[in-house]
Short mmCIF file of C-alpha atoms (C1' of nucleotides) in Angstrom, two decimals:
data_model
loop_
_atom_site.label_atom_id
_atom_site.label_comp_id
_atom_site.label_asym_id
_atom_site.label_seq_id
_atom_site.Cartn_x
_atom_site.Cartn_y
_atom_site.Cartn_z
CA MET A 48 -8.69 -69.97 -76.60
CA PRO A 49 -9.44 -71.79 -79.78
CA GLU A 50 -10.06 -75.46 -79.16
CA LEU A 51 -10.95 -78.06 -81.74
CA PRO A 52 -14.41 -76.67 -82.59
CA GLU A 53 -13.04 -73.17 -83.16
CA VAL A 54 -10.18 -74.47 -85.27
CA GLU A 55 -12.54 -76.63 -87.31
CA THR A 56 -14.80 -73.62 -87.85
CA ILE A 57 -11.85 -71.62 -89.11
CA ARG A 58 -10.72 -74.50 -91.30
CA ARG A 59 -14.10 -74.63 -92.99
CA GLN A 60 -13.99 -70.92 -93.67
CA LEU A 61 -10.48 -71.01 -95.09
CA GLU A 62 -10.70 -74.11 -97.22
CA PRO A 63 -12.64 -72.71 -100.19
CA GLN A 64 -10.55 -69.56 -100.18
CA LEU A 65 -7.14 -71.17 -100.05
CA VAL A 66 -7.18 -74.46 -101.92
CA GLY A 67 -5.44 -74.04 -105.28
CA ARG A 68 -3.95 -70.66 -104.41
CA THR A 69 -0.23 -69.99 -104.66
CA ILE A 70 1.58 -67.94 -102.05
CA VAL A 71 3.42 -65.23 -103.93
CA ASP A 72 4.91 -63.41 -100.96
CA ALA A 73 5.06 -63.64 -97.19
CA SER A 74 6.28 -61.76 -94.18
CA ALA A 75 6.46 -62.55 -90.50
CA PHE A 76 7.12 -61.17 -87.05
CA GLU A 77 10.76 -61.47 -85.98
CA SER A 78 10.49 -64.57 -83.87
CA ASP A 79 11.35 -68.22 -84.32
CA LYS A 80 7.71 -68.99 -83.71
CA PHE A 81 6.54 -67.11 -86.78
CA LEU A 82 9.45 -66.71 -89.19
CA PRO A 83 8.92 -70.16 -90.72
CA ALA A 84 5.90 -68.59 -92.44
CA LEU A 85 8.35 -67.26 -95.03
CA LEU A 86 9.25 -70.78 -96.12
CA ALA A 87 5.86 -71.22 -97.75
CA THR A 88 6.57 -68.51 -100.32
CA GLY A 89 6.20 -69.80 -103.87
CA SER A 90 4.16 -72.83 -102.90
CA ARG A 91 0.65 -73.81 -103.88
CA ILE A 92 -1.85 -74.73 -101.19
CA ASP A 93 -3.34 -78.15 -101.95
CA ASP A 94 -5.65 -78.54 -98.98
CA VAL A 95 -6.67 -77.15 -95.60
CA ARG A 96 -6.75 -79.89 -92.99
CA ARG A 97 -6.96 -80.08 -89.24
CA ARG A 98 -5.53 -82.40 -86.61
CA GLY A 99 -6.60 -81.58 -83.07
CA LYS A 100 -6.01 -77.85 -82.73
CA TYR A 101 -3.44 -77.75 -85.52
CA LEU A 102 -4.18 -76.51 -89.01
CA LEU A 103 -2.22 -78.43 -91.63
CA LEU A 104 -1.92 -77.05 -95.14
CA PRO A 105 -0.21 -79.37 -97.61
CA ILE A 106 1.82 -77.18 -99.96
CA ARG A 107 4.00 -77.82 -103.00
CA ASP A 108 6.48 -75.88 -105.06
CA GLU A 109 8.46 -76.86 -108.17
CA ARG A 110 11.29 -78.32 -106.15
CA SER A 111 9.16 -80.53 -103.93
CA GLU A 112 7.12 -81.46 -106.98
CA SER A 113 10.16 -82.93 -108.66
CA ALA A 114 11.46 -84.37 -105.41
CA GLY A 115 8.19 -86.22 -104.91
CA GLY A 116 7.26 -85.21 -101.38
CA GLY A 117 5.44 -82.05 -100.47
CA SER A 118 5.57 -79.89 -97.38
CA GLU A 119 3.08 -78.75 -94.80
CA LEU A 120 2.39 -75.27 -93.59
CA ILE A 121 1.38 -75.81 -89.96
CA VAL A 122 -0.39 -73.17 -87.90
CA HIS A 123 -1.32 -73.37 -84.23
CA LEU A 124 -3.46 -70.53 -82.95
CA GLY A 125 -2.32 -70.73 -79.36
CA MET A 126 -4.47 -68.67 -77.05
CA THR A 127 -5.26 -65.61 -79.10
CA GLY A 128 -4.43 -66.49 -82.66
CA ARG A 129 -6.76 -65.44 -85.50
CA LEU A 130 -6.47 -66.49 -89.11
CA TRP A 131 -8.46 -65.03 -91.98
CA VAL A 132 -8.35 -64.13 -95.65
CA GLY A 133 -8.62 -60.44 -96.47
CA PRO A 134 -9.80 -59.12 -99.85
CA THR A 135 -6.59 -57.16 -100.42
CA THR A 136 -3.09 -57.01 -98.99
CA ASP A 137 -4.28 -54.36 -96.56
CA ALA A 138 -4.83 -55.61 -93.04
CA PRO A 139 -8.08 -54.43 -91.45
CA GLU A 140 -7.96 -52.12 -88.47
CA GLY A 141 -8.71 -54.83 -85.95
CA ALA A 142 -5.42 -56.52 -86.76
CA GLY A 143 -3.18 -54.87 -84.22
CA HIS A 144 -0.81 -57.75 -83.69
CA LEU A 145 -0.08 -59.28 -87.05
CA ARG A 146 2.46 -62.08 -86.79
CA ALA A 147 2.40 -63.34 -90.36
CA ARG A 148 0.87 -62.67 -93.76
CA TRP A 149 0.78 -64.70 -96.94
CA ASP A 150 -0.07 -62.86 -100.13
CA LEU A 151 -2.00 -65.04 -102.58
CA ASP A 152 -1.97 -65.14 -106.35
CA ASP A 153 -5.54 -63.88 -106.53
CA GLY A 154 -4.70 -60.58 -104.85
CA ARG A 155 -6.03 -61.62 -101.49
CA THR A 156 -4.01 -62.21 -98.34
CA LEU A 157 -4.05 -64.73 -95.52
CA PHE A 158 -3.42 -62.94 -92.23
CA PHE A 159 -2.35 -64.33 -88.87
CA ASP A 160 -2.87 -62.09 -85.87
CA ASP A 161 -1.88 -63.19 -82.37
CA VAL A 162 -1.80 -60.83 -79.42
CA ARG A 163 -0.06 -63.05 -76.91
CA ARG A 164 2.20 -64.86 -79.32
CA PHE A 165 1.35 -68.28 -77.98
CA GLY A 166 0.67 -69.35 -81.52
CA ARG A 167 3.19 -71.02 -83.76
CA ILE A 168 3.94 -71.50 -87.43
CA ALA A 169 6.03 -74.23 -89.02
CA VAL A 170 6.83 -75.45 -92.52
CA LEU A 171 8.00 -79.05 -92.51
CA PRO A 172 8.27 -81.98 -94.87
CA ALA A 173 4.81 -83.55 -95.04
CA GLY A 174 4.24 -85.76 -92.03
CA ASP A 175 7.50 -84.84 -90.32
CA HIS A 176 6.27 -83.58 -86.97
CA ALA A 177 9.27 -84.48 -84.85
CA SER A 178 9.87 -80.83 -83.99
CA LEU A 179 6.30 -80.50 -82.72
CA PRO A 180 6.09 -83.16 -80.01
CA THR A 181 2.44 -82.62 -79.16
CA LEU A 182 1.36 -82.96 -82.78
CA ASP A 183 3.70 -85.89 -83.22
CA ALA A 184 2.10 -87.80 -80.34
CA LEU A 185 -1.43 -86.57 -80.88
CA GLY A 186 -4.26 -88.88 -79.89
CA PRO A 187 -7.09 -89.86 -82.23
CA GLU A 188 -9.60 -87.37 -83.58
CA PRO A 189 -12.67 -87.39 -81.33
CA PHE A 190 -15.01 -88.31 -84.20
CA ASP A 191 -12.80 -91.04 -85.56
CA GLU A 192 -13.48 -94.71 -85.01
CA ALA A 193 -10.07 -94.91 -83.39
CA PHE A 194 -11.51 -92.96 -80.47
CA ASN A 195 -13.45 -95.82 -78.92
CA PRO A 196 -14.00 -97.18 -75.42
CA GLU A 197 -11.17 -99.68 -75.70
CA GLN A 198 -8.71 -97.05 -76.85
CA LEU A 199 -9.74 -94.58 -74.17
CA ARG A 200 -9.57 -97.20 -71.44
CA ALA A 201 -6.09 -98.22 -72.54
CA ALA A 202 -4.90 -94.63 -72.80
CA VAL A 203 -6.25 -93.77 -69.40
CA ASN A 204 -5.09 -96.91 -67.71
CA GLY A 205 -1.41 -96.26 -67.67
CA SER A 206 -1.48 -93.01 -65.75
CA THR A 207 -2.08 -91.91 -62.20
CA ARG A 208 -2.50 -88.29 -63.22
CA ALA A 209 -5.75 -86.43 -62.76
CA ILE A 210 -8.08 -87.30 -65.63
CA LYS A 211 -8.37 -83.66 -66.65
CA THR A 212 -4.60 -83.38 -66.96
CA GLN A 213 -4.66 -86.45 -69.16
CA LEU A 214 -7.34 -84.98 -71.40
CA LEU A 215 -5.42 -81.72 -71.80
CA SER A 216 -2.26 -83.57 -72.82
CA GLN A 217 -3.71 -84.14 -76.33
CA ARG A 218 -2.36 -87.69 -76.28
CA VAL A 219 -5.53 -89.42 -75.17
CA VAL A 220 -7.72 -87.61 -77.65
CA ALA A 221 -6.94 -84.66 -79.92
CA GLY A 222 -8.34 -81.18 -79.54
CA VAL A 223 -9.73 -81.02 -76.01
CA GLY A 224 -8.87 -77.75 -74.28
CA ASN A 225 -9.77 -76.28 -70.93
CA ILE A 226 -13.41 -75.46 -71.65
CA TYR A 227 -14.36 -78.72 -73.33
CA ALA A 228 -12.46 -80.76 -70.75
CA ASP A 229 -14.56 -79.23 -67.99
CA GLU A 230 -17.77 -79.67 -69.93
CA ALA A 231 -17.07 -83.26 -70.90
CA LEU A 232 -16.14 -84.23 -67.35
CA PHE A 233 -19.29 -82.59 -66.03
CA ARG A 234 -21.48 -84.39 -68.53
CA ALA A 235 -19.79 -87.69 -67.72
CA ARG A 236 -20.10 -86.97 -63.97
CA VAL A 237 -16.40 -87.57 -63.46
CA HIS A 238 -14.39 -85.55 -60.97
CA PRO A 239 -11.60 -83.68 -62.78
CA GLN A 240 -9.08 -84.84 -60.18
CA GLN A 241 -10.04 -88.47 -60.41
CA PRO A 242 -6.84 -90.43 -61.06
CA ALA A 243 -7.01 -91.52 -64.69
CA ASN A 244 -6.32 -95.17 -63.97
CA SER A 245 -9.07 -95.35 -61.36
CA LEU A 246 -11.90 -94.69 -63.82
CA GLY A 247 -14.27 -97.60 -64.08
CA LYS A 248 -15.45 -99.00 -67.39
CA ALA A 249 -18.79 -97.21 -67.20
CA ALA A 250 -17.13 -93.90 -66.42
CA VAL A 251 -14.74 -94.27 -69.35
CA ASP A 252 -17.66 -94.99 -71.65
CA ARG A 253 -19.55 -91.95 -70.40
CA LEU A 254 -16.47 -89.80 -70.76
CA ARG A 255 -15.85 -90.90 -74.33
CA GLU A 256 -19.41 -90.11 -75.26
CA ALA A 257 -19.27 -86.79 -73.43
CA ILE A 258 -16.09 -85.66 -75.15
CA ALA A 259 -17.50 -86.37 -78.59
CA TRP A 260 -20.78 -84.74 -77.65
CA ALA A 261 -19.15 -81.57 -76.31
CA LEU A 262 -16.85 -81.10 -79.29
CA ASP A 263 -19.62 -81.89 -81.74
CA MET A 264 -21.89 -79.34 -80.12
CA GLY A 265 -19.05 -76.85 -80.19
CA ILE A 266 -18.62 -77.29 -83.93
CA ALA A 267 -22.36 -77.10 -84.50
CA GLN A 268 -22.41 -73.78 -82.69
CA GLY A 269 -19.33 -72.46 -84.45
CA GLY A 270 -17.06 -72.56 -81.44
CA ALA A 271 -17.41 -71.93 -77.73
CA LYS A 272 -16.16 -68.38 -78.04
CA ILE A 273 -19.03 -67.53 -80.29
CA ILE A 274 -21.44 -69.20 -77.91
CA HIS A 275 -19.98 -67.13 -75.11
CA GLN A 276 -20.76 -63.93 -76.92
CA ARG A 277 -24.39 -64.81 -77.40
CA ALA A 278 -27.28 -64.24 -75.08
CA TYR A 279 -26.74 -66.57 -72.18
CA PRO A 280 -27.52 -69.34 -71.49
CA VAL A 281 -27.69 -71.27 -74.74
CA ASP A 282 -28.55 -74.90 -74.22
CA ASP A 283 -26.85 -74.67 -70.83
CA PHE A 284 -23.49 -74.66 -72.54
CA PRO A 285 -21.00 -74.22 -71.11
CA ALA A 286 -22.72 -75.77 -68.11
CA VAL A 287 -19.92 -75.32 -65.62
CA HIS A 288 -16.93 -73.62 -67.21
CA GLY A 289 -16.63 -70.02 -66.09
CA ARG A 290 -19.60 -70.34 -63.75
CA GLU A 291 -18.02 -70.36 -60.34
CA GLY A 292 -20.64 -69.90 -57.64
CA GLU A 293 -23.57 -70.35 -60.01
CA SER A 294 -26.02 -73.14 -59.48
CA CYS A 295 -25.39 -76.42 -61.20
CA VAL A 296 -27.84 -77.11 -64.02
CA GLY A 297 -27.98 -80.73 -62.86
CA CYS A 298 -28.54 -80.54 -59.12
CA GLY A 299 -28.81 -76.90 -58.19
CA GLY A 300 -25.66 -77.08 -56.06
CA SER A 301 -22.86 -74.58 -56.35
CA VAL A 302 -20.22 -74.77 -59.10
CA LYS A 303 -16.72 -74.78 -57.66
CA LYS A 304 -13.44 -73.62 -59.11
CA ILE A 305 -10.11 -75.26 -58.43
CA THR A 306 -6.75 -75.32 -60.18
CA ILE A 307 -5.52 -78.39 -62.03
CA ALA A 308 -2.37 -78.36 -64.13
CA ALA A 309 -2.30 -74.58 -63.69
CA ARG A 310 -5.69 -74.29 -65.40
CA GLY A 311 -8.88 -72.94 -63.91
CA THR A 312 -11.14 -75.93 -63.44
CA TYR A 313 -14.88 -75.71 -62.91
CA PHE A 314 -17.00 -78.58 -61.70
CA CYS A 315 -19.97 -79.55 -59.55
CA PRO A 316 -18.73 -81.34 -56.41
CA SER A 317 -21.99 -83.18 -55.90
CA CYS A 318 -22.52 -84.31 -59.49
CA GLN A 319 -18.84 -85.15 -59.96
CA ARG A 320 -17.75 -87.05 -56.90
CA LEU A 321 -14.24 -88.25 -56.35
CA ARG A 322 -14.46 -92.03 -56.19
CA GLN A 323 -12.20 -94.43 -54.43
CA PRO A 324 -10.59 -96.77 -56.92
CA LYS A 325 -11.43 -100.42 -56.53
CA PRO A 326 -8.29 -102.33 -55.73
CA LYS A 327 -7.60 -104.38 -58.83
CA THR A 328 -5.31 -106.92 -57.24
CA PRO A 329 -6.60 -107.64 -53.77
CA THR A 330 -3.63 -107.71 -51.44
CA VAL A 331 -4.22 -110.94 -49.60
"C1'" DC B 241 11.22 -91.80 -67.82
"C1'" DG B 242 6.88 -90.05 -66.31
"C1'" DA B 243 5.11 -86.27 -63.77
"C1'" DT B 244 5.27 -81.60 -62.35
"C1'" DT B 245 6.67 -76.85 -62.69
"C1'" DT B 246 8.08 -72.87 -65.17
"C1'" DC B 247 7.98 -69.90 -68.88
"C1'" DC B 248 6.40 -67.46 -72.74
"C1'" DC B 249 3.16 -62.98 -73.64
"C1'" DT B 250 -0.09 -58.88 -73.19
"C1'" DG B 251 -4.91 -57.14 -72.60
"C1'" DG B 252 -8.09 -56.78 -69.20
"C1'" DC B 253 -9.47 -56.34 -64.65
"C1'" DC B 254 -9.02 -55.11 -59.69
"C1'" DG B 255 -8.02 -52.10 -56.04
"C1'" DC B 256 -6.26 -47.90 -54.38
"C1'" DT C 54 -8.25 -40.86 -63.83
"C1'" DG C 55 -4.05 -43.29 -63.53
"C1'" DC C 56 -1.27 -47.03 -62.38
"C1'" DG C 57 0.92 -51.08 -60.25
"C1'" DG C 58 -0.05 -55.83 -59.73
"C1'" DC C 59 -1.91 -59.97 -61.05
"C1'" DC C 60 -4.38 -63.40 -63.87
"C1'" DA C 61 -5.50 -66.30 -68.06
"C1'" DG C 62 -3.76 -70.37 -70.49
"C1'" DG C 63 -1.59 -74.13 -74.93
"C1'" DG C 64 2.33 -76.13 -75.37
"C1'" DA C 65 7.32 -76.76 -74.87
"C1'" DA C 66 11.27 -76.68 -72.03
"C1'" DA C 67 13.22 -77.27 -67.67
"C1'" DT C 68 13.23 -79.53 -63.49
"C1'" DC C 69 11.86 -82.85 -60.12
#
DNA sequence: CGATTTCCCTGGCCGC
DNA sequence: TGCGGCCAGGGAAATC
């Protein structure tokens, strides 16, 4: 379940290995989700960027060079996607579900393995994300100035949905997945089912800070998955996610699990109370 | 048109 | 030990 911190970690690993390389050959699993990988053949990788959970690799070939605009190789890891550069064209043994491979001009190969096939690959004209609606409507990066209290309040204001559902939509802020949504809401002491438009100013401010904090910590640790594999607990993180029945690190109460938007949702009912919205326009 | 539900996938886990 | 059944979950499509 790569979320923003995991994707950023992967981006940092790939960048020095891919920038400047030309893709000399490619192959892909027979599926519309992965076949676009072939379209990158013959192109040079100019950069390795990230937006939310999407990896964006600007690429260019002779044709696009003369035409002026480049393309982007876009990779989403879905639930189980893994992306790495191998020293040769031989895939290591652990790669049991290869969905795409790009052979590079230095003899190495970029592999994409994805057990559940929730991942996706696209090659599109640079900036043309119309065919990827979530990317097209992606909210600001959590560490960008554009992700500020005013923006979050405005984004949250227009919806009656549960705040967690809003966070997972990627439109309010980019890159928050199930784990970090739970952790940010816990830190901000906001109930995951609180209607988005009923959050007070203070709660919105806490939530904004908590989202940035959680994702930043995730990056610092190299991704929640890696944290999960380490001796537990590490800095009480994750504090609630995956800890049903354990005692809350804040109050000692019991962590509960519910389902929101078909996602397992962990929270502390006493630290994160559902609050009645203040009526904004008093009805006489 | 916004919100909700369904679907895509397969390894892992549970119970018998 | 083997096996059926069910769950997880990001994002897009279908449906409400």
